[in-house]
XYZ file of C-alpha atoms in Angstrom:
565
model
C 73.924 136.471 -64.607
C 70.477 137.300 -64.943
C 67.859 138.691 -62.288
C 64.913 137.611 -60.802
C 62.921 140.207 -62.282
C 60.119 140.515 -60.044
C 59.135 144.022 -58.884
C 56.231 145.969 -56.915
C 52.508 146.226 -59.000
C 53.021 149.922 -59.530
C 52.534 151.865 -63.140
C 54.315 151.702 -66.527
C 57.089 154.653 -65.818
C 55.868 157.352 -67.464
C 58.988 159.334 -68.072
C 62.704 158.607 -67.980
C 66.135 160.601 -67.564
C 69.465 159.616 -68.496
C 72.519 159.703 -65.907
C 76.164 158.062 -65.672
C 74.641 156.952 -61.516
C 71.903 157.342 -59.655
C 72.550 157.491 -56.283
C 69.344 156.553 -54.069
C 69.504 157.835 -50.816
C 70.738 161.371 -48.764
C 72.443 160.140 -46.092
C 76.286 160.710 -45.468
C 76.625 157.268 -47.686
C 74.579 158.242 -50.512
C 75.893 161.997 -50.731
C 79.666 161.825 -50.410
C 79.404 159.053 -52.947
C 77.516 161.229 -55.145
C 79.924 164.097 -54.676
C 82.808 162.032 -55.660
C 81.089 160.901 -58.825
C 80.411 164.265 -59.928
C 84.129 165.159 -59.322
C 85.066 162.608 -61.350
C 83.198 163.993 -64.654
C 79.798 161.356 -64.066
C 76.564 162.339 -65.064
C 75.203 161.636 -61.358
C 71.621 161.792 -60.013
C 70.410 162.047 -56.199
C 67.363 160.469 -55.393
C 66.104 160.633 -52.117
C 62.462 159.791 -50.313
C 62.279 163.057 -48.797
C 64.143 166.079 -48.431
C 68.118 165.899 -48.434
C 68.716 166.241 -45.022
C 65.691 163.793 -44.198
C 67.366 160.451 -43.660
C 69.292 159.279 -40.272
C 72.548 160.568 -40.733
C 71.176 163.834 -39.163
C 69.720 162.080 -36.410
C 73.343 160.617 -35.559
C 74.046 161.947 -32.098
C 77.786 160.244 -31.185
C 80.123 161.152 -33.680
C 82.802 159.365 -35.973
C 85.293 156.626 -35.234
C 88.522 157.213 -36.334
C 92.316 156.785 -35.257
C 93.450 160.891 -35.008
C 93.923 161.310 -31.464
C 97.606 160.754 -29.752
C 98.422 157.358 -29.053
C 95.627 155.927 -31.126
C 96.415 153.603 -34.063
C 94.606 151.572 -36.867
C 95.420 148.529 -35.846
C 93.835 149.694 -32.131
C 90.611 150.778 -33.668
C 90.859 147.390 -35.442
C 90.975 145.495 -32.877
C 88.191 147.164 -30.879
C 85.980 146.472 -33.946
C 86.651 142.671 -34.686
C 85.909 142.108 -30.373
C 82.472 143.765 -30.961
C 81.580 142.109 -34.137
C 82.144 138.728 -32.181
C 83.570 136.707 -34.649
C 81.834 137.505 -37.883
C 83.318 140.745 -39.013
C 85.742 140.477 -42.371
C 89.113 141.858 -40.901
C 90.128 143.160 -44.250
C 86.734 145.101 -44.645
C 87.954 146.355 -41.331
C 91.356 147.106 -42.414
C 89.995 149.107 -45.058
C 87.806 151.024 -43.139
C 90.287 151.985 -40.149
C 93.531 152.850 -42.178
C 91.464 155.034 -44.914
C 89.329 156.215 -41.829
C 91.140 159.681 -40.758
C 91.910 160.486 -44.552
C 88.156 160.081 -45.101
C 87.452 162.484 -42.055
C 89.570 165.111 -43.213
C 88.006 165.127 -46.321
C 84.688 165.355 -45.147
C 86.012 168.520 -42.700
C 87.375 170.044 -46.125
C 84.319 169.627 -47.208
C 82.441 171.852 -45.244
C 81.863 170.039 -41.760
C 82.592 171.590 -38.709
C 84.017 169.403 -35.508
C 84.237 170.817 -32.238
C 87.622 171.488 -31.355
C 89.521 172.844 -28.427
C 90.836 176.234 -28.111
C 93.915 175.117 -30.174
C 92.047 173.986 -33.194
C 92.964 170.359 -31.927
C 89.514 168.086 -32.678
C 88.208 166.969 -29.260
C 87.770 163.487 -29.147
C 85.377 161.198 -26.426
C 84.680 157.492 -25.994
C 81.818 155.428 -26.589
C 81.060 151.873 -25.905
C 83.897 149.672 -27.202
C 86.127 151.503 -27.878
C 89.169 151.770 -25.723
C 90.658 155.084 -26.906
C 88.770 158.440 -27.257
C 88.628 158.590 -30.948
C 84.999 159.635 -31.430
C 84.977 163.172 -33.062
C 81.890 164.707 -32.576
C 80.245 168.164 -33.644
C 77.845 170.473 -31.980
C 78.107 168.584 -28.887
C 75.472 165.743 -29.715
C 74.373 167.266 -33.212
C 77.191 165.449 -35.370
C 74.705 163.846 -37.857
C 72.915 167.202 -38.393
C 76.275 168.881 -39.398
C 77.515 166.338 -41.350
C 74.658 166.187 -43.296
C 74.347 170.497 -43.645
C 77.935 170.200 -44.637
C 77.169 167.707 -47.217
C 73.788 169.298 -48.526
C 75.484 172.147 -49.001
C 78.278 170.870 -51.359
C 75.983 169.148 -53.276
C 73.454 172.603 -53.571
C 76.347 174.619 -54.662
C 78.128 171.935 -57.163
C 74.793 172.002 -58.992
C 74.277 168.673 -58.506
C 70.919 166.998 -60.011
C 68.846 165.731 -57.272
C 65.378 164.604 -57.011
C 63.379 165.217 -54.179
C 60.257 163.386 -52.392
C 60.912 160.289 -54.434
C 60.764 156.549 -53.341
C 62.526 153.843 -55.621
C 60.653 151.416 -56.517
C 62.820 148.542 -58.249
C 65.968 147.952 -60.516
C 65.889 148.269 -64.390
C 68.194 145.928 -65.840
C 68.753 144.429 -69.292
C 67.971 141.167 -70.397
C 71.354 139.716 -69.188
C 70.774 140.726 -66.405
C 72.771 143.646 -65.631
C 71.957 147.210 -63.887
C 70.141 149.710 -66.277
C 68.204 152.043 -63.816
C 65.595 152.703 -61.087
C 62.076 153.593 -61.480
C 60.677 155.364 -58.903
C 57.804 157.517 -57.805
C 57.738 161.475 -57.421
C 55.443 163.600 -55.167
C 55.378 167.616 -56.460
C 58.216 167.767 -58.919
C 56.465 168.948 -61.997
C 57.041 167.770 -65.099
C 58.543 164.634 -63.186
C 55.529 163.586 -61.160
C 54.353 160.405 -60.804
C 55.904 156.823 -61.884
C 58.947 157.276 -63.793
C 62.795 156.095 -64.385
C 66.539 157.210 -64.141
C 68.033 155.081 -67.176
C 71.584 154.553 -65.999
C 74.354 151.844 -66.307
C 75.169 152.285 -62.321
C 73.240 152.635 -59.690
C 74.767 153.331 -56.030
C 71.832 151.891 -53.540
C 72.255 154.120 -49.779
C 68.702 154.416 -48.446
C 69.248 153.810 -44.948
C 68.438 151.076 -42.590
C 64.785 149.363 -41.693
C 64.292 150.683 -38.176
C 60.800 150.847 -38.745
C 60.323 147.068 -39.079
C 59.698 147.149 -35.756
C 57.414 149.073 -33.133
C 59.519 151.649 -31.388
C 62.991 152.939 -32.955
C 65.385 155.619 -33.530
C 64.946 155.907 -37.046
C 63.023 157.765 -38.958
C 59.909 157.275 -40.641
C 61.755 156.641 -43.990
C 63.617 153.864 -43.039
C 61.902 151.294 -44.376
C 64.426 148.861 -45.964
C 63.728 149.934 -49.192
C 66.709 149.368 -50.877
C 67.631 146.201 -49.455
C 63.507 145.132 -50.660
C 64.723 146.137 -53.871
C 67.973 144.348 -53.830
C 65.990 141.269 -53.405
C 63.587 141.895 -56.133
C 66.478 142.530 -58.467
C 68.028 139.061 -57.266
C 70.944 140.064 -55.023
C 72.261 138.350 -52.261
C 71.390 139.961 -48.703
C 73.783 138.555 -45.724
C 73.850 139.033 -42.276
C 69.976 140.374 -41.377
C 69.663 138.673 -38.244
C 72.029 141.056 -36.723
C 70.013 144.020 -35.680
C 71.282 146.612 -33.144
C 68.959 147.579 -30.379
C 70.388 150.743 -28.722
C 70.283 150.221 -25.087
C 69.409 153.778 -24.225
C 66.235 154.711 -26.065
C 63.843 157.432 -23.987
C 61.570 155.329 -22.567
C 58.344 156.687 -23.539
C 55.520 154.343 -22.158
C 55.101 150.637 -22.995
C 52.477 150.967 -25.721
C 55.320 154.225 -27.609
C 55.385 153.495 -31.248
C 57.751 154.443 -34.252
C 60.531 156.914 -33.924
C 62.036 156.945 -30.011
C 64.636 160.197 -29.165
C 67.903 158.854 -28.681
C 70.411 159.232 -25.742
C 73.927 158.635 -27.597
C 76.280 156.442 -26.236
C 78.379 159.657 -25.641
C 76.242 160.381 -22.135
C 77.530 157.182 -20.774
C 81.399 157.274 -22.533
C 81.296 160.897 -20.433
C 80.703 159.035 -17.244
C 76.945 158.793 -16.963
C 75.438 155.794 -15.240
C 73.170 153.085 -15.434
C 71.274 152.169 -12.423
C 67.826 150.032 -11.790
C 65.219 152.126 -9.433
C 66.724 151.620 -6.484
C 70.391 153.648 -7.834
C 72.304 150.230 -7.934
C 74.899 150.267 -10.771
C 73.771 146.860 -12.320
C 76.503 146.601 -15.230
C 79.568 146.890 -13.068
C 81.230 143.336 -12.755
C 79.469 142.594 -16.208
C 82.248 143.488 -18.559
C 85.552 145.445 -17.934
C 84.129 148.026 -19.391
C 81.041 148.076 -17.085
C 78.782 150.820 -18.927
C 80.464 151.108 -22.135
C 80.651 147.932 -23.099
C 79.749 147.126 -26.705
C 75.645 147.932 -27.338
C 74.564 144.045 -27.556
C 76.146 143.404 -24.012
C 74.912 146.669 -22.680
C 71.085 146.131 -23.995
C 71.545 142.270 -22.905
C 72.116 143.758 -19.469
C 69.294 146.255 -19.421
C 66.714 143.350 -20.760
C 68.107 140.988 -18.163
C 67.625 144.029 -15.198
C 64.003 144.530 -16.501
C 63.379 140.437 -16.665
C 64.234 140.416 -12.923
C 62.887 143.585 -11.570
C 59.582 143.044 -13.236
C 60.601 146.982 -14.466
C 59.565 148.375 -17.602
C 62.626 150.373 -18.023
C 66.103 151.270 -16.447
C 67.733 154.953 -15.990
C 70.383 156.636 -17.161
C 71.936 158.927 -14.375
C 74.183 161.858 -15.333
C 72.948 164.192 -12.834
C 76.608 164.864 -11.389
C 77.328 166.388 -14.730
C 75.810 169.817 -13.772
C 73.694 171.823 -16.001
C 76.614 173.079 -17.662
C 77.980 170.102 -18.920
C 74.535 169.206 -20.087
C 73.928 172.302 -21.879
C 77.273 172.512 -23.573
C 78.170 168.703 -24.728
C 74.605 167.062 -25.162
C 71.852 170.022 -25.987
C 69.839 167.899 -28.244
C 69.690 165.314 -25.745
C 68.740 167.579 -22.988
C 65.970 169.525 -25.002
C 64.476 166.180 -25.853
C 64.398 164.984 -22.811
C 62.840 168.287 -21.009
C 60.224 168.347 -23.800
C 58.890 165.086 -22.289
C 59.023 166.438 -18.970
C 62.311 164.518 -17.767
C 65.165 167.160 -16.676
C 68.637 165.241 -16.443
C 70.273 167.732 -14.708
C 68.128 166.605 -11.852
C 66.884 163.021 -12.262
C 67.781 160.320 -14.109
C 66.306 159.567 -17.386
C 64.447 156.225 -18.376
C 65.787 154.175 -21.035
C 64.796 150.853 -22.557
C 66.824 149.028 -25.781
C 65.114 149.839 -29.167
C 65.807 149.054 -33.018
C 68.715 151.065 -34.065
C 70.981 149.601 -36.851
C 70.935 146.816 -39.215
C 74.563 145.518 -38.851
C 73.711 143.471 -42.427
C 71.708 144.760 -45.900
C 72.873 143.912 -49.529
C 75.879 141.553 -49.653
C 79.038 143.830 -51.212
C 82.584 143.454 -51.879
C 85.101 145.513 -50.889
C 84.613 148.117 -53.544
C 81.021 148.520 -52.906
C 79.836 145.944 -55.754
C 76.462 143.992 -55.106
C 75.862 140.480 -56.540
C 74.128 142.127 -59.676
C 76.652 143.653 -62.196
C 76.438 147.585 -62.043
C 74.677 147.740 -58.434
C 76.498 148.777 -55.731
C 75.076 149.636 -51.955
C 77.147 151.738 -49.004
C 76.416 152.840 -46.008
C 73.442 150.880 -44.023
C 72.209 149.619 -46.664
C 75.031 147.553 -47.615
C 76.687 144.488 -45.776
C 80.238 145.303 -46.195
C 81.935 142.614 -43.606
C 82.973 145.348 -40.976
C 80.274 145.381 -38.563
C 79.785 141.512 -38.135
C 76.957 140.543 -35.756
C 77.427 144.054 -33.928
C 78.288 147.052 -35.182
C 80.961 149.097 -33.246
C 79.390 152.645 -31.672
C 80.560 155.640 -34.348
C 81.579 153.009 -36.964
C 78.732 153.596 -39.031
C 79.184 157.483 -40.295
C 82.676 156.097 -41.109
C 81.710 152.999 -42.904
C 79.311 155.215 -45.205
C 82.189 157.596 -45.793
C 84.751 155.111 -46.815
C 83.210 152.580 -48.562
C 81.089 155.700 -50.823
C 84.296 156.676 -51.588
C 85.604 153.243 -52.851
C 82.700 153.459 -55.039
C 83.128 156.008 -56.851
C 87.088 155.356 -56.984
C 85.593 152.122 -58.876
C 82.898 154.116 -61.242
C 85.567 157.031 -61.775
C 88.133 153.862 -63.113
C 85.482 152.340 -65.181
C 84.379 156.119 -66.832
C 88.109 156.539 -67.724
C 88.666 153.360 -69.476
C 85.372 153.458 -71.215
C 83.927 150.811 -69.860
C 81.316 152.788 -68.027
C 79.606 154.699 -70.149
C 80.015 152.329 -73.240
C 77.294 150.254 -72.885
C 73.991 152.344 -72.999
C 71.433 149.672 -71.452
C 68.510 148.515 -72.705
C 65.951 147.603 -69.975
C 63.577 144.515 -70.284
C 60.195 146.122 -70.950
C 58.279 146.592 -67.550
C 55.413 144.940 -68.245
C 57.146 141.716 -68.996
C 58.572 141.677 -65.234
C 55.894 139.712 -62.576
C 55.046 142.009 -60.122
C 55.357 141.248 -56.235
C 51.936 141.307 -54.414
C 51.100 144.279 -52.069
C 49.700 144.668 -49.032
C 47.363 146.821 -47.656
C 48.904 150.406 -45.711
C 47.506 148.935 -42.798
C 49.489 145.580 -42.441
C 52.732 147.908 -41.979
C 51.076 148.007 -38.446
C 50.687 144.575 -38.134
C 54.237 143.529 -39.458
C 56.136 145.443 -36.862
C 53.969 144.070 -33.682
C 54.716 140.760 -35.322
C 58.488 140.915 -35.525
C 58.756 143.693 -31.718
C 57.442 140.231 -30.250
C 58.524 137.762 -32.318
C 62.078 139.057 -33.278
C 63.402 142.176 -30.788
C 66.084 141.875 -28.178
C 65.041 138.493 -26.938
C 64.180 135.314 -29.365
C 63.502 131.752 -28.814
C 62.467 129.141 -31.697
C 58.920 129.261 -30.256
C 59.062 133.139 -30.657
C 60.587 133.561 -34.404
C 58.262 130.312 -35.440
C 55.079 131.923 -34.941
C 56.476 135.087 -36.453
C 57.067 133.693 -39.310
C 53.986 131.507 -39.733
C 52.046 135.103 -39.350
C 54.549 136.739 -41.753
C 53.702 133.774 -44.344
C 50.262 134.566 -43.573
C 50.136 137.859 -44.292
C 52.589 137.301 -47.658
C 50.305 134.465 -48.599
C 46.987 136.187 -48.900
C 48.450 139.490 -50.616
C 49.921 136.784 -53.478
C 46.737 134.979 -53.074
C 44.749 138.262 -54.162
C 46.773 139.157 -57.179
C 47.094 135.668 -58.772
C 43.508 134.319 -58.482
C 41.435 137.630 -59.071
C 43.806 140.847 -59.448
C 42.998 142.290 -56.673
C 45.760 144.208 -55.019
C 45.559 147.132 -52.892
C 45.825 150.518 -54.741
C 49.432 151.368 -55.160
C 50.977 153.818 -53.362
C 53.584 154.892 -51.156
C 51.744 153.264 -48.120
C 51.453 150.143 -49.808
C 55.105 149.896 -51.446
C 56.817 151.112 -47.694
C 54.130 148.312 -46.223
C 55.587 145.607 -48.592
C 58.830 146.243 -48.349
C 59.157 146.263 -44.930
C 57.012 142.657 -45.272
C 60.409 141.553 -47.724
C 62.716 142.563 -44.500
C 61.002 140.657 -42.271
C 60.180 137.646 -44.252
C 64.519 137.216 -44.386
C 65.218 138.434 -41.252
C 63.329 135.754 -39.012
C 64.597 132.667 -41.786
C 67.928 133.900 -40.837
C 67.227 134.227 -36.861
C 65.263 130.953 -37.196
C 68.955 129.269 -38.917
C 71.109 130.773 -36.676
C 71.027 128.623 -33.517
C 73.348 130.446 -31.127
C 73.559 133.650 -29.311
C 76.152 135.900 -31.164
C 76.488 139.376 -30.907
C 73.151 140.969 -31.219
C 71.557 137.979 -31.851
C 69.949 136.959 -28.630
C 68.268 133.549 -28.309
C 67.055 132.313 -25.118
C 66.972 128.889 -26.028
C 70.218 128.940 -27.136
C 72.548 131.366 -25.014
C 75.854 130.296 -26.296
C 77.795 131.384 -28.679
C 78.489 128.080 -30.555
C 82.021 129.424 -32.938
C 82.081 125.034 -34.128
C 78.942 125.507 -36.153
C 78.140 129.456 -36.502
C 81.191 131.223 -37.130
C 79.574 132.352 -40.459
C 77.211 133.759 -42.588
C 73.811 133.623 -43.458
C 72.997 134.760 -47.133
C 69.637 135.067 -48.383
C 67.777 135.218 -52.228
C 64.570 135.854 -53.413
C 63.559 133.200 -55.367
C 61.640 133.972 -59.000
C 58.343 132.700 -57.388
C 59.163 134.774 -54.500
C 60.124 132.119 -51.665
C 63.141 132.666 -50.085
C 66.171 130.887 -50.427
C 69.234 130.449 -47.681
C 72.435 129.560 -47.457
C 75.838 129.439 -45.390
C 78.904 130.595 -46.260
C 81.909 130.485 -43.845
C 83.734 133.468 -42.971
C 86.677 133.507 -45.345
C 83.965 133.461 -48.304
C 82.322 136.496 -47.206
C 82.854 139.199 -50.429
C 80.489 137.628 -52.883
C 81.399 136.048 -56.114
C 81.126 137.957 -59.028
């Protein structure tokens, strides 16, 4: 196989290091597959866009989905995670992740991390939409990402792992058949290791997060900017499933003109017995699904939207005022100070909520050992489109997913370092400046590409809708490749400019595959098409970048969804 080769105008690296993996990315994903590299004798690099403990798995408020409570089985938590992924989820992807699940969790608590528990030691367990057991462990009450991710920081501070702060990756080194042979990336404030540079490495574990900030109003953070799956695509990799992004149907609803990063209020409020009610208190998701409020998040923000649509209101509310103060205090503190530091108290009204962009249930096409399309890349966690979220993820699967499938990786890369295999071929990457470089556009247009895809592409499409979106998405990719082919003019490289054209790449794939998909699946909502049509779309959208940078899509049906290698 060999690569596309395209890659972002940026400098000549100016100065490499040699590693077994890089790992790019912080998150729960990217660390506890580092960690298990490092156990297993690998060189192994972190590299990560900000700090360690910057990405999203600390702002994860719910918890972790797993089978350890009484009663509860695999094969249940199976179950409640093919229903939600309506249709397209791979049920041996699933398997996978539900059986090694609890052994994953126990791992991570030997670790370091700390669960709440009762006053037995027992882990408490709660609900969440979905799911019809309590199997949600959660820490700190509503702070489960932030321990997790202390918990895993900390193991990697005091195994003297080799990380590499305030760095964005830029593209994929490979060799000239086409095969993984690094990153280069760009450092702010490390030293000797400032500037444009590379990680020369025969593996390279992609686990940068999701591309929340595609869009106008969020939960993610500022970082999460689809970087890896942008690079992916560069590198020639097949992306599946993009369409499928998660709005989380209880977002603080912070005005109608609110922009990037929106505080959360986890699933966890309602699977405690919070509910949601229109202005004038009436419960408008009861008779909706059996389980009313906690249904699974695409028919829960479907129902908000629809509310709104009818009510002419700009938001709903969330109403968990028979809780009490101490309930609120205790179990969801986060949620509680965020809410009171934007003058809402929950303890004594209800809180306004309206959907946002939460979760990419696709990203970088992998089998079920982690392995991309492109020999010696491999992506986990958000990043990656394993098969077990299908067109909606499952509330809590996601912490999981990153833990098991990081682990598979590394189980792979600690297999390939034994035999040899590994570390026996020391590649040789195609000079940079022989690679064409993707046009880039200005800081500014980042601006412009998520009001373009918040109306175009959010909770509610149409053909009209995603058609102009991606007539002014072609626009805006046209004159940037306009600019560097005719004159050489390109806007100055930068971090601004690479997040700005990356986030471009996301959105250029995600509307083609929302504009193929003709059917309402999941969290794919399209008003001109409402049903969910199983004769023609029970399968998968998989998207290239071409080498003259069009885009290129295909279907596969659902039995073919690892890739081919």
């Amino acid at each position: 196989m060999t690569s596309t080769g395209i890659r972002l105008h940026a400098p000549a690296p100016g100065w490499a290091i040699p590693a077994d993996v890089v790992v790019v990315g912080s998150g729960v994903a990217g660390l506890t597959a580092a960690l298990r590299c490092e156990a297993a004798g690998l060189t192994t690099v972190v590299v990560t866009k900000a700090r360690l403990d910057d990405g999203s798995t600390r702002w994860a408020q719910g918890g972790v989905a797993a089978a350890l409570g009484e009663g509860d089985t695999p094969e249940q938590h199976l179950d409640d995670t093919l229903v939600a992924g309506a249709g397209l989820c791979d049920e041996e992807a699933v398997r996978l992740l539900v059986t090694e699940g609890p052994g994953a969790v126990r791992r991570l608590i030997s670790t370091g991390a700390r669960f709440d528990t009762d006053d037995a030691g027992t882990i408490q367990l709660t609900r969440e939409g979905g799911h019809h057991r309590r199997r949600i462990a959660h820490a700190g009450g509503d702070a489960t990402g932030a321990e997790i991710s202390r918990a895993l920081v900390d193991a990697v501070r005091t195994r003297g792992l080799r990380t590499i702060e305030n760095a964005l990756v830029l593209d994929l080194l490979t060799d000239a058949e086409g095969r993984t042979a690094g990153v280069t990336l760009h450092v702010m404030g490390e030293g000797q290791h400032d500037g444009v540079g590379a990680v020369h490495a025969p593996a390279v574990i992609l686990a940068t997060g999701g591309m929340g900030q595609v869009f106008s109003a969020t939960t993610n953070p500022a970082v999460s900017t689809g970087d890896g799956v942008a690079l992916a695509l560069r590198a020639g990799a097949e992306v599946s499933d993009l369409e499928f992004v998660q709005f989380h149907p209880t977002v603080l609803f912070l005005g109608p003109d609110a922009e990037g990063q929106q505080p959360l209020v986890s699933e966890a409020v309602r699977g405690e017995g919070a509910h949601l009610v229109d202005a004038d208190g009436t419960r408008f998701m009861a008779g909706q699904h059996e389980l009313a409020e906690l249904a699974p998040r695409d028919i829960v923000a479907k129902g908000i939207t629809r509310r709104m649509q009818e009510t002419g209101a700009e938001h709903m509310y969330l109403d968990g005022r028979h809780f009490g103060a101490e309930m609120w205090e205790r179990r969801f503190p986060t949620i509680l100070a965020a809410c009171r530091a934007h003058g809402i108290d929950p303890v004594t009204e209800p809180v306004p909520v309206a959907p946002a962009a939460h979760y990419a249930s696709g990203g970088v096409r992998t089998d079920d050992r982690g392995r991309t399309t492109v020999p010696g890349l491999y992506a986990c966690g958000e990043t990656a489109c394993t098969g077990v979220h299908g067109a909606n993820r499952l509330a809590s699967n996601s912490l999981l997913e990153g833990l098991v499938y990081a682990e598979r990786i590394a189980a792979d890369l600690a297999a390939a370092h034994a035999d040899g295999t590994l570390t026996a071929r020391v590649p040789a990457p195609v000079p940079y400046a022989e690679r064409p470089a993707h046009p880039l556009l200005a800081p500014e247009a980042r601006y412009a590409v998520q009001r373009i895809m918040t109306e175009g592409a959010g909770v509610l499409r149409s053909a009209d809708s995603l058609a102009r979106a991606a007539e002014r998405l072609e626009r805006l990719h046209a004159e940037a490749r306009e600019a560097l082919e005719t004159d050489g003019k390109t806007p100055e490289p930068g971090v601004d400019t690479w997040e700005a054209t990356n986030l471009l790449s996301i959105a250029r794939v995600l509307v083609a595959a929302a504009r193929l998909r003709e059917e309402t699946r999941g969290c794919h909502w399209r008003e001109d098409r409402p049903e969910r049509d199983d004769d023609h779309w029970r399968r998968h959208i998989v998207v290239t970048l071409r080498p003259d940078r069009s885009l290129a899509e295909r279907v596969t049906e659902t039995a073919d969804f690892p890739p081919t290698r």
